[in-house]
């Protein structure tokens, strides 16, 4: 690892992660034109954001940076693979890792792994259906579309807010910070589907201003402690395949977990490969 990478990793252990993220979040919400317009334009140029697929294409059309970052796309920009026998990607990004959950552990990168039960909030009963199953980790880079959609139809059973750190989630950090995804702040969503339970984990990261879901809005408990919200009658949240389920204000990672024997990953869906929301990533059994 280079000196620059070492310095980057070390700095994350000493900076006030939550304070920094709140400060960046406040900046990302400002509606002052001479602040937000240059910031948006600089971001577009630096990261090569493709604005031709966005419904609004100039900085002045967005109320703030976060409005730009969670921009909606034009109709047809992300066709959804509609066949019920396939699983779709929930987000734009790149495949960090995918594979089998072995002995309750999920592979992170280069000798790093973490505990499935810890990832899902520490409840062994909640994690049990996914033991021996399959996982996929998708990293959303700054230039990507940052709304998260349903990879298959499902009915929400539980939403678990898990407090934690806010390390960066890029490849360098994934390779060098132990238990990265199980120690960062995250929102765990458990859905019931025709193929059994499905876990979708929205992982927070350094300077991520917020995680939102379509049913609960901005996830910001008054205290940073684990919170489990159960759903069902009379609060029924059922989402069709391809429907928006959440969004990141500044980028992060989505982790999918499925029981054993449910998914068979497509050959092209492998570590390091780019992926776009809506495209088929696995066959469903």
mmCIF file of N, CA, C and O in Angstrom, residues 1 3-21 139 164-178 180-181 183-184 204-208 251-252:
data_model
loop_
_atom_site.group_PDB
_atom_site.id
_atom_site.type_symbol
_atom_site.label_atom_id
_atom_site.label_comp_id
_atom_site.label_asym_id
_atom_site.label_seq_id
_atom_site.Cartn_x
_atom_site.Cartn_y
_atom_site.Cartn_z
ATOM 1 N N UNK A 1 0.849 -1.194 0.000
ATOM 2 C CA UNK A 1 0.000 0.000 0.000
ATOM 3 C C UNK A 1 0.884 1.243 0.000
ATOM 4 O O UNK A 1 1.879 1.301 0.720
ATOM 5 N N UNK A 3 2.193 5.250 0.436
ATOM 6 C CA UNK A 3 2.167 6.194 1.558
ATOM 7 C C UNK A 3 0.870 6.993 1.550
ATOM 8 O O UNK A 3 0.274 7.237 2.609
ATOM 9 N N UNK A 4 0.424 7.390 0.368
ATOM 10 C CA UNK A 4 -0.819 8.163 0.248
ATOM 11 C C UNK A 4 -2.001 7.364 0.783
ATOM 12 O O UNK A 4 -2.850 7.910 1.511
ATOM 13 N N UNK A 5 -2.075 6.066 0.422
ATOM 14 C CA UNK A 5 -3.174 5.229 0.902
ATOM 15 C C UNK A 5 -3.097 5.032 2.408
ATOM 16 O O UNK A 5 -4.117 5.040 3.107
ATOM 17 N N UNK A 6 -1.871 4.840 2.924
ATOM 18 C CA UNK A 6 -1.692 4.698 4.365
ATOM 19 C C UNK A 6 -2.165 5.940 5.104
ATOM 20 O O UNK A 6 -2.828 5.844 6.142
ATOM 21 N N UNK A 7 -1.840 7.098 4.566
ATOM 22 C CA UNK A 7 -2.245 8.354 5.189
ATOM 23 C C UNK A 7 -3.758 8.506 5.145
ATOM 24 O O UNK A 7 -4.384 8.955 6.121
ATOM 25 N N UNK A 8 -4.360 8.099 4.018
ATOM 26 C CA UNK A 8 -5.814 8.176 3.862
ATOM 27 C C UNK A 8 -6.519 7.306 4.895
ATOM 28 O O UNK A 8 -7.477 7.739 5.549
ATOM 29 N N UNK A 9 -6.043 6.083 5.077
ATOM 30 C CA UNK A 9 -6.646 5.174 6.054
ATOM 31 C C UNK A 9 -6.453 5.709 7.467
ATOM 32 O O UNK A 9 -7.401 5.765 8.263
ATOM 33 N N UNK A 10 -5.236 6.120 7.790
ATOM 34 C CA UNK A 10 -4.944 6.598 9.137
ATOM 35 C C UNK A 10 -5.778 7.819 9.494
ATOM 36 O O UNK A 10 -6.251 7.950 10.635
ATOM 37 N N UNK A 11 -5.990 8.702 8.522
ATOM 38 C CA UNK A 11 -6.732 9.928 8.801
ATOM 39 C C UNK A 11 -8.171 9.646 9.217
ATOM 40 O O UNK A 11 -8.761 10.395 10.008
ATOM 41 N N UNK A 12 -8.730 8.554 8.710
ATOM 42 C CA UNK A 12 -10.125 8.244 9.008
ATOM 43 C C UNK A 12 -10.337 7.773 10.441
ATOM 44 O O UNK A 12 -11.456 7.824 10.963
ATOM 45 N N UNK A 13 -9.275 7.319 11.070
ATOM 46 C CA UNK A 13 -9.377 6.906 12.462
ATOM 47 C C UNK A 13 -9.326 8.100 13.418
ATOM 48 O O UNK A 13 -9.721 7.975 14.582
ATOM 49 N N UNK A 14 -8.829 9.240 12.949
ATOM 50 C CA UNK A 14 -8.639 10.378 13.852
ATOM 51 C C UNK A 14 -9.593 11.537 13.588
ATOM 52 O O UNK A 14 -9.844 12.341 14.487
ATOM 53 N N UNK A 15 -10.134 11.658 12.373
ATOM 54 C CA UNK A 15 -11.045 12.772 12.099
ATOM 55 C C UNK A 15 -12.389 12.523 12.791
ATOM 56 O O UNK A 15 -12.799 11.373 12.979
ATOM 57 N N UNK A 16 -13.078 13.580 13.199
ATOM 58 C CA UNK A 16 -14.423 13.425 13.776
ATOM 59 C C UNK A 16 -15.421 13.111 12.673
ATOM 60 O O UNK A 16 -16.012 14.003 12.065
ATOM 61 N N UNK A 17 -15.631 11.821 12.414
ATOM 62 C CA UNK A 17 -16.386 11.388 11.234
ATOM 63 C C UNK A 17 -17.796 11.966 11.183
ATOM 64 O O UNK A 17 -18.239 12.471 10.148
ATOM 65 N N UNK A 18 -18.521 11.893 12.276
ATOM 66 C CA UNK A 18 -19.909 12.342 12.280
ATOM 67 C C UNK A 18 -20.007 13.865 12.202
ATOM 68 O O UNK A 18 -20.881 14.402 11.518
ATOM 69 N N UNK A 19 -19.111 14.561 12.879
ATOM 70 C CA UNK A 19 -19.099 16.021 12.822
ATOM 71 C C UNK A 19 -18.798 16.494 11.402
ATOM 72 O O UNK A 19 -19.454 17.403 10.882
ATOM 73 N N UNK A 20 -17.805 15.865 10.774
ATOM 74 C CA UNK A 20 -17.459 16.227 9.398
ATOM 75 C C UNK A 20 -18.626 15.957 8.470
ATOM 76 O O UNK A 20 -18.955 16.776 7.596
ATOM 77 N N UNK A 21 -19.282 14.819 8.638
ATOM 78 C CA UNK A 21 -20.412 14.469 7.774
ATOM 79 C C UNK A 21 -21.572 15.441 7.947
ATOM 80 O O UNK A 21 -22.231 15.812 6.976
ATOM 81 N N UNK A 139 -20.854 -0.980 -4.931
ATOM 82 C CA UNK A 139 -20.319 0.319 -4.528
ATOM 83 C C UNK A 139 -20.783 1.396 -5.496
ATOM 84 O O UNK A 139 -20.624 1.262 -6.712
ATOM 85 N N UNK A 164 -23.085 3.470 13.923
ATOM 86 C CA UNK A 164 -21.720 3.003 13.726
ATOM 87 C C UNK A 164 -20.806 4.096 13.241
ATOM 88 O O UNK A 164 -21.122 5.289 13.317
ATOM 89 N N UNK A 165 -19.660 3.678 12.722
ATOM 90 C CA UNK A 165 -18.668 4.613 12.200
ATOM 91 C C UNK A 165 -19.079 5.110 10.827
ATOM 92 O O UNK A 165 -20.098 4.671 10.265
ATOM 93 N N UNK A 166 -18.260 6.000 10.270
ATOM 94 C CA UNK A 166 -18.510 6.507 8.917
ATOM 95 C C UNK A 166 -17.206 6.511 8.124
ATOM 96 O O UNK A 166 -16.784 7.538 7.587
ATOM 97 N N UNK A 167 -16.564 5.339 8.056
ATOM 98 C CA UNK A 167 -15.391 5.214 7.203
ATOM 99 C C UNK A 167 -15.799 5.335 5.733
ATOM 100 O O UNK A 167 -16.933 5.005 5.362
ATOM 101 N N UNK A 168 -14.882 5.771 4.910
ATOM 102 C CA UNK A 168 -15.084 5.694 3.468
ATOM 103 C C UNK A 168 -15.297 4.234 3.089
ATOM 104 O O UNK A 168 -14.845 3.329 3.796
ATOM 105 N N UNK A 169 -15.994 3.997 1.958
ATOM 106 C CA UNK A 169 -16.248 2.609 1.549
ATOM 107 C C UNK A 169 -15.632 2.292 0.186
ATOM 108 O O UNK A 169 -16.065 1.374 -0.492
ATOM 109 N N UNK A 170 -14.599 3.047 -0.209
ATOM 110 C CA UNK A 170 -13.969 2.741 -1.492
ATOM 111 C C UNK A 170 -13.071 1.513 -1.362
ATOM 112 O O UNK A 170 -12.934 0.927 -0.285
ATOM 113 N N UNK A 171 -12.443 1.113 -2.457
ATOM 114 C CA UNK A 171 -11.697 -0.146 -2.480
ATOM 115 C C UNK A 171 -10.513 -0.137 -1.521
ATOM 116 O O UNK A 171 -10.237 -1.143 -0.852
ATOM 117 N N UNK A 172 -9.822 0.984 -1.438
ATOM 118 C CA UNK A 172 -8.662 1.065 -0.537
ATOM 119 C C UNK A 172 -9.089 0.821 0.904
ATOM 120 O O UNK A 172 -8.452 0.067 1.645
ATOM 121 N N UNK A 173 -10.176 1.443 1.313
ATOM 122 C CA UNK A 173 -10.661 1.267 2.677
ATOM 123 C C UNK A 173 -11.169 -0.155 2.890
ATOM 124 O O UNK A 173 -10.927 -0.760 3.936
ATOM 125 N N UNK A 174 -11.882 -0.693 1.903
ATOM 126 C CA UNK A 174 -12.403 -2.056 2.032
ATOM 127 C C UNK A 174 -11.285 -3.070 2.234
ATOM 128 O O UNK A 174 -11.452 -4.074 2.940
ATOM 129 N N UNK A 175 -10.140 -2.807 1.638
ATOM 130 C CA UNK A 175 -9.014 -3.732 1.739
ATOM 131 C C UNK A 175 -8.229 -3.587 3.040
ATOM 132 O O UNK A 175 -7.435 -4.468 3.382
ATOM 133 N N UNK A 176 -8.452 -2.494 3.765
ATOM 134 C CA UNK A 176 -7.580 -2.210 4.907
ATOM 135 C C UNK A 176 -8.281 -1.905 6.226
ATOM 136 O O UNK A 176 -7.604 -1.818 7.259
ATOM 137 N N UNK A 177 -9.594 -1.748 6.225
ATOM 138 C CA UNK A 177 -10.320 -1.504 7.475
ATOM 139 C C UNK A 177 -11.109 -2.758 7.824
ATOM 140 O O UNK A 177 -12.059 -3.116 7.121
ATOM 141 N N UNK A 178 -10.745 -3.464 8.880
ATOM 142 C CA UNK A 178 -11.451 -4.696 9.253
ATOM 143 C C UNK A 178 -12.933 -4.444 9.534
ATOM 144 O O UNK A 178 -13.300 -3.421 10.099
ATOM 145 N N UNK A 180 -15.393 -3.489 7.819
ATOM 146 C CA UNK A 180 -15.838 -2.164 7.382
ATOM 147 C C UNK A 180 -17.351 -2.029 7.325
ATOM 148 O O UNK A 180 -17.933 -1.122 7.926
ATOM 149 N N UNK A 181 -18.014 -2.929 6.599
ATOM 150 C CA UNK A 181 -19.458 -2.776 6.376
ATOM 151 C C UNK A 181 -20.277 -3.128 7.612
ATOM 152 O O UNK A 181 -21.425 -2.704 7.734
ATOM 153 N N UNK A 183 -19.244 -2.274 10.640
ATOM 154 C CA UNK A 183 -18.965 -1.272 11.669
ATOM 155 C C UNK A 183 -19.486 0.099 11.276
ATOM 156 O O UNK A 183 -19.658 0.964 12.132
ATOM 157 N N UNK A 184 -19.759 0.324 9.960
ATOM 158 C CA UNK A 184 -20.301 1.611 9.542
ATOM 159 C C UNK A 184 -21.791 1.713 9.865
ATOM 160 O O UNK A 184 -22.501 0.701 9.920
ATOM 161 N N UNK A 204 -23.900 3.568 5.284
ATOM 162 C CA UNK A 204 -23.429 4.944 5.309
ATOM 163 C C UNK A 204 -21.916 5.004 5.158
ATOM 164 O O UNK A 204 -21.222 3.997 5.252
ATOM 165 N N UNK A 205 -21.394 6.202 4.925
ATOM 166 C CA UNK A 205 -19.964 6.364 4.722
ATOM 167 C C UNK A 205 -19.551 7.787 5.050
ATOM 168 O O UNK A 205 -20.379 8.649 5.323
ATOM 169 N N UNK A 206 -18.244 8.027 5.011
ATOM 170 C CA UNK A 206 -17.703 9.348 5.268
ATOM 171 C C UNK A 206 -18.391 10.392 4.399
ATOM 172 O O UNK A 206 -18.527 10.200 3.189
ATOM 173 N N UNK A 207 -18.850 11.453 4.993
ATOM 174 C CA UNK A 207 -19.558 12.603 4.415
ATOM 175 C C UNK A 207 -20.871 12.244 3.727
ATOM 176 O O UNK A 207 -21.422 13.048 2.989
ATOM 177 N N UNK A 208 -21.401 11.040 3.962
ATOM 178 C CA UNK A 208 -22.758 10.757 3.499
ATOM 179 C C UNK A 208 -23.716 11.543 4.386
ATOM 180 O O UNK A 208 -23.794 11.329 5.590
ATOM 181 N N UNK A 251 -22.451 9.319 -1.841
ATOM 182 C CA UNK A 251 -22.461 7.920 -2.222
ATOM 183 C C UNK A 251 -22.075 6.914 -1.174
ATOM 184 O O UNK A 251 -21.496 7.259 -0.157
ATOM 185 N N UNK A 252 -22.397 5.669 -1.407
ATOM 186 C CA UNK A 252 -22.065 4.619 -0.457
ATOM 187 C C UNK A 252 -22.180 3.250 -1.100
ATOM 188 O O UNK A 252 -21.791 3.059 -2.246
#
